[in-house]
Amino acid sequence: MIPRSMSSFLRTLRHPSVRAALAQLGPGLFLPGLIYVLVRPHASVVVALAAASSAPLLDALGRLARRRPLTPAGLLFVLLAGGSAGLAVLLDSPLFVLAKGAVVSGALGLAFTVSAVVRRPLTRTLALRLSAEQREHRRRLAERWAHPHAMAVFRTLSTGWGLLLLAAAGQQLGMALTLSPGLVMAVDPPVDAAVTAAGIAASILYVRRSQRRVPGLAIIV
C-alpha cells in the first residue's frame, strides 16, 4: 500500500505545471543524446559532443522561425554551449562539453541559495515573470507576495532549489569524470528530467500545504 504522502507526490507529478515544464525542457534534455548517437559513428568523440552541444542553438533557431523572441536565459545557454563546444574542439578534450551541465547547475544552485540568504528569492522573481505578462498585473502580484508569509515560502523554495541544483552539479561532475562520454550522454538526460520533475512536484506540494496553513497566500502554481 502506498503511503498517503507518496500517493500525493505521485499525483502531483501529473500536475499541468510539471508536464508543461518537462515539455519545455524535453528537447534540451534529450536532443543532445540523440544527436550524439547519430553523429558518433561518423566522427570523433569530441566532434560528436560538439554537435550534441548545438541543441540550444537549434532550439533558438526554432523559436526565431516561429517568430518568438529569444529569452535572455536561452541566449545565455546558446553562448555557453558554443563556448564549451569550441573549447572542446580546440583543446581536443570532451570534458569541456561533459562538465558544462555541472557548471550551469552549480551556478544556478549558488544563485538560488544566495538569493534566499539575502532575502531576495529568485523563485519569487521567476514566479512573477511566469504568472503575469502585463506590468500592472505583475505589480499587483509583487505587492501581494511581499507579505512576510509569502516571502518565507519563496525563500524556502529558493533554498530547496539551490541545494537540489548544487547536488545535481556534484552528480553531473562525478559522471563527467568517471563515465565514458557515450554513457554520460545516455544516462544524464533521464536523471536530469527525473530530478527536475521531482523538484517541481515537491515545490507544488509545499506551496499547497503552505496555502492550507495560511489561506491568504496567493501563490500561483
CSV table of C-alpha atoms in Angstrom, one decimal:
chain,number,residue,atom,x,y,z
A,1,MET,CA,0.0,0.0,0.0
A,2,ILE,CA,1.4,3.4,-1.0
A,3,PRO,CA,1.6,5.9,1.9
A,4,ARG,CA,-0.6,8.9,1.6
A,5,SER,CA,2.3,11.4,1.2
A,6,MET,CA,3.8,9.3,-1.6
A,7,SER,CA,0.5,9.0,-3.3
A,8,SER,CA,0.0,12.7,-3.2
A,9,PHE,CA,3.5,13.2,-4.5
A,10,LEU,CA,2.9,10.9,-7.4
A,11,ARG,CA,-0.4,12.7,-8.3
A,12,THR,CA,1.5,16.0,-8.2
A,13,LEU,CA,3.9,14.6,-10.8
A,14,ARG,CA,0.9,14.7,-13.2
A,15,HIS,CA,0.2,18.3,-12.4
A,16,PRO,CA,-0.1,20.5,-15.6
A,17,SER,CA,2.8,22.6,-14.3
A,18,VAL,CA,5.1,19.6,-14.1
A,19,ARG,CA,4.0,18.3,-17.6
A,20,ALA,CA,4.4,21.8,-19.1
A,21,ALA,CA,7.9,22.2,-17.6
A,22,LEU,CA,9.1,18.8,-18.8
A,23,ALA,CA,7.6,19.5,-22.3
A,24,GLN,CA,9.6,22.7,-22.5
A,25,LEU,CA,12.8,21.0,-21.1
A,26,GLY,CA,12.3,17.8,-23.1
A,27,PRO,CA,14.2,18.9,-26.3
A,28,GLY,CA,17.1,20.3,-24.3
A,29,LEU,CA,17.3,17.2,-22.2
A,30,PHE,CA,17.0,14.5,-24.8
A,31,LEU,CA,18.1,16.1,-28.1
A,32,PRO,CA,21.8,16.2,-27.2
A,33,GLY,CA,21.9,12.5,-26.6
A,34,LEU,CA,20.1,11.8,-29.9
A,35,ILE,CA,22.5,14.0,-31.8
A,36,TYR,CA,25.5,12.3,-30.2
A,37,VAL,CA,24.2,8.8,-31.1
A,38,LEU,CA,23.6,9.9,-34.7
A,39,VAL,CA,27.0,11.7,-35.2
A,40,ARG,CA,29.3,9.4,-33.2
A,41,PRO,CA,29.6,6.6,-35.8
A,42,HIS,CA,30.8,9.1,-38.3
A,43,ALA,CA,33.0,11.4,-36.2
A,44,SER,CA,35.3,11.5,-33.2
A,45,VAL,CA,34.0,11.7,-29.7
A,46,VAL,CA,34.9,15.4,-29.4
A,47,VAL,CA,33.2,16.3,-32.7
A,48,ALA,CA,30.1,14.3,-31.7
A,49,LEU,CA,29.9,16.0,-28.3
A,50,ALA,CA,30.3,19.4,-30.0
A,51,ALA,CA,27.5,18.5,-32.4
A,52,ALA,CA,25.3,17.5,-29.4
A,53,SER,CA,26.0,20.9,-27.8
A,54,SER,CA,24.3,22.5,-30.8
A,55,ALA,CA,20.9,21.6,-29.3
A,56,PRO,CA,20.3,25.0,-27.7
A,57,LEU,CA,21.2,26.7,-31.0
A,58,LEU,CA,18.6,24.5,-32.8
A,59,ASP,CA,16.0,25.4,-30.2
A,60,ALA,CA,16.9,29.1,-30.6
A,61,LEU,CA,16.6,28.8,-34.4
A,62,GLY,CA,13.2,27.1,-34.0
A,63,ARG,CA,12.0,30.0,-31.8
A,64,LEU,CA,13.1,32.5,-34.4
A,65,ALA,CA,11.4,30.5,-37.2
A,66,ARG,CA,8.2,30.7,-35.2
A,67,ARG,CA,8.8,34.4,-34.7
A,68,ARG,CA,9.1,34.0,-31.0
A,69,PRO,CA,11.8,36.2,-29.3
A,70,LEU,CA,14.8,34.7,-27.6
A,71,THR,CA,14.8,34.8,-23.8
A,72,PRO,CA,18.0,36.0,-22.0
A,73,ALA,CA,18.3,32.6,-20.5
A,74,GLY,CA,18.0,30.9,-23.9
A,75,LEU,CA,20.7,33.2,-25.3
A,76,LEU,CA,22.9,32.5,-22.4
A,77,PHE,CA,22.6,28.8,-23.0
A,78,VAL,CA,23.5,29.2,-26.6
A,79,LEU,CA,26.6,31.1,-25.7
A,80,LEU,CA,27.6,28.6,-23.1
A,81,ALA,CA,27.0,25.7,-25.5
A,82,GLY,CA,29.0,27.4,-28.2
A,83,GLY,CA,31.9,28.2,-25.8
A,84,SER,CA,32.1,24.7,-24.4
A,85,ALA,CA,32.0,23.1,-27.8
A,86,GLY,CA,34.6,25.5,-29.2
A,87,LEU,CA,37.0,24.7,-26.3
A,88,ALA,CA,36.4,21.0,-26.6
A,89,VAL,CA,37.3,21.0,-30.3
A,90,LEU,CA,40.2,23.5,-29.9
A,91,LEU,CA,41.8,21.6,-27.0
A,92,ASP,CA,40.6,18.1,-28.1
A,93,SER,CA,39.0,17.4,-24.7
A,94,PRO,CA,35.5,16.2,-24.2
A,95,LEU,CA,35.5,17.3,-20.6
A,96,PHE,CA,34.5,20.9,-21.6
A,97,VAL,CA,31.2,19.6,-23.0
A,98,LEU,CA,30.6,16.9,-20.4
A,99,ALA,CA,31.2,19.3,-17.5
A,100,LYS,CA,29.0,22.1,-18.9
A,101,GLY,CA,25.9,20.8,-17.2
A,102,ALA,CA,27.7,20.7,-13.8
A,103,VAL,CA,28.9,24.3,-14.3
A,104,VAL,CA,25.4,25.5,-15.1
A,105,SER,CA,23.7,23.6,-12.3
A,106,GLY,CA,26.3,24.7,-9.8
A,107,ALA,CA,26.0,28.4,-10.8
A,108,LEU,CA,22.2,28.3,-10.7
A,109,GLY,CA,22.2,26.4,-7.4
A,110,LEU,CA,24.6,29.0,-5.9
A,111,ALA,CA,22.4,31.9,-7.2
A,112,PHE,CA,19.2,30.4,-5.7
A,113,THR,CA,20.9,29.8,-2.4
A,114,VAL,CA,22.4,33.3,-2.2
A,115,SER,CA,19.1,34.8,-3.2
A,116,ALA,CA,17.4,33.1,-0.2
A,117,VAL,CA,20.1,34.3,2.2
A,118,VAL,CA,19.9,37.9,1.1
A,119,ARG,CA,16.0,37.7,1.2
A,120,ARG,CA,15.5,38.3,-2.5
A,121,PRO,CA,14.4,34.8,-3.5
A,122,LEU,CA,14.8,34.0,-7.2
A,123,THR,CA,11.8,31.8,-7.0
A,124,ARG,CA,9.6,34.9,-6.4
A,125,THR,CA,11.2,36.7,-9.4
A,126,LEU,CA,10.6,33.7,-11.6
A,127,ALA,CA,7.0,33.2,-10.4
A,128,LEU,CA,6.3,36.8,-11.2
A,129,ARG,CA,7.7,36.5,-14.7
A,130,LEU,CA,5.8,33.3,-15.4
A,131,SER,CA,2.5,34.3,-13.7
A,132,ALA,CA,1.9,37.7,-15.2
A,133,GLU,CA,2.7,39.2,-18.6
A,134,GLN,CA,1.2,42.6,-18.1
A,135,ARG,CA,3.2,45.0,-16.0
A,136,GLU,CA,0.2,46.2,-13.9
A,137,HIS,CA,-0.8,42.6,-13.1
A,138,ARG,CA,2.8,41.8,-12.1
A,139,ARG,CA,3.0,44.9,-9.9
A,140,ARG,CA,-0.2,43.8,-8.0
A,141,LEU,CA,1.2,40.3,-7.6
A,142,ALA,CA,4.5,41.7,-6.3
A,143,GLU,CA,2.7,43.7,-3.7
A,144,ARG,CA,0.7,40.7,-2.6
A,145,TRP,CA,3.7,38.4,-2.5
A,146,ALA,CA,5.6,40.9,-0.4
A,147,HIS,CA,3.7,39.6,2.6
A,148,PRO,CA,6.1,38.0,5.2
A,149,HIS,CA,4.4,34.6,4.9
A,150,ALA,CA,4.7,34.6,1.1
A,151,MET,CA,8.3,35.7,1.3
A,152,ALA,CA,9.1,32.9,3.7
A,153,VAL,CA,7.6,30.4,1.3
A,154,PHE,CA,9.6,31.7,-1.6
A,155,ARG,CA,12.8,31.8,0.5
A,156,THR,CA,12.3,28.1,1.4
A,157,LEU,CA,11.7,27.2,-2.2
A,158,SER,CA,14.8,29.1,-3.3
A,159,THR,CA,16.9,27.3,-0.6
A,160,GLY,CA,15.4,23.9,-1.7
A,161,TRP,CA,16.1,24.5,-5.4
A,162,GLY,CA,19.6,25.8,-4.5
A,163,LEU,CA,20.5,22.7,-2.6
A,164,LEU,CA,18.9,20.4,-5.3
A,165,LEU,CA,20.9,22.1,-8.1
A,166,LEU,CA,24.2,22.0,-6.2
A,167,ALA,CA,23.6,18.3,-5.5
A,168,ALA,CA,22.8,17.8,-9.2
A,169,ALA,CA,26.0,19.7,-10.1
A,170,GLY,CA,28.1,17.3,-8.0
A,171,GLN,CA,26.4,14.3,-9.6
A,172,GLN,CA,26.9,15.6,-13.1
A,173,LEU,CA,30.6,16.4,-12.4
A,174,GLY,CA,31.1,12.9,-11.0
A,175,MET,CA,29.6,11.3,-14.1
A,176,ALA,CA,31.7,13.5,-16.4
A,177,LEU,CA,34.9,12.5,-14.6
A,178,THR,CA,34.2,8.8,-14.2
A,179,LEU,CA,32.0,7.6,-17.1
A,180,SER,CA,32.5,7.3,-20.8
A,181,PRO,CA,31.1,10.2,-22.9
A,182,GLY,CA,28.6,7.9,-24.5
A,183,LEU,CA,27.3,6.6,-21.2
A,184,VAL,CA,27.1,10.2,-19.8
A,185,MET,CA,25.0,11.3,-22.9
A,186,ALA,CA,22.7,8.3,-22.4
A,187,VAL,CA,22.2,8.5,-18.6
A,188,ASP,CA,22.5,12.2,-17.7
A,189,PRO,CA,19.3,13.4,-19.6
A,190,PRO,CA,16.9,11.0,-17.9
A,191,VAL,CA,18.4,11.7,-14.5
A,192,ASP,CA,18.1,15.4,-15.0
A,193,ALA,CA,14.5,15.0,-16.2
A,194,ALA,CA,13.6,12.9,-13.1
A,195,VAL,CA,15.3,15.4,-10.7
A,196,THR,CA,13.6,18.4,-12.4
A,197,ALA,CA,10.1,16.7,-12.2
A,198,ALA,CA,10.7,15.7,-8.6
A,199,GLY,CA,11.8,19.3,-7.7
A,200,ILE,CA,8.7,20.8,-9.3
A,201,ALA,CA,6.4,18.3,-7.7
A,202,ALA,CA,7.9,18.9,-4.3
A,203,SER,CA,7.6,22.6,-4.7
A,204,ILE,CA,3.9,22.4,-5.7
A,205,LEU,CA,3.2,20.1,-2.7
A,206,TYR,CA,5.0,22.6,-0.3
A,207,VAL,CA,3.1,25.6,-1.7
A,208,ARG,CA,-0.2,23.8,-1.4
A,209,ARG,CA,0.5,22.9,2.3
A,210,SER,CA,1.5,26.5,2.9
A,211,GLN,CA,-1.7,27.7,1.4
A,212,ARG,CA,-3.7,25.4,3.7
A,213,ARG,CA,-1.9,26.8,6.7
A,214,VAL,CA,-2.1,30.4,5.6
A,215,PRO,CA,-5.2,30.8,3.3
A,216,GLY,CA,-4.2,34.3,2.4
A,217,LEU,CA,-1.2,33.2,0.4
A,218,ALA,CA,-2.0,33.9,-3.2
A,219,ILE,CA,0.8,31.9,-4.8
A,220,ILE,CA,0.0,30.5,-8.2
A,221,VAL,CA,1.3,27.1,-9.1
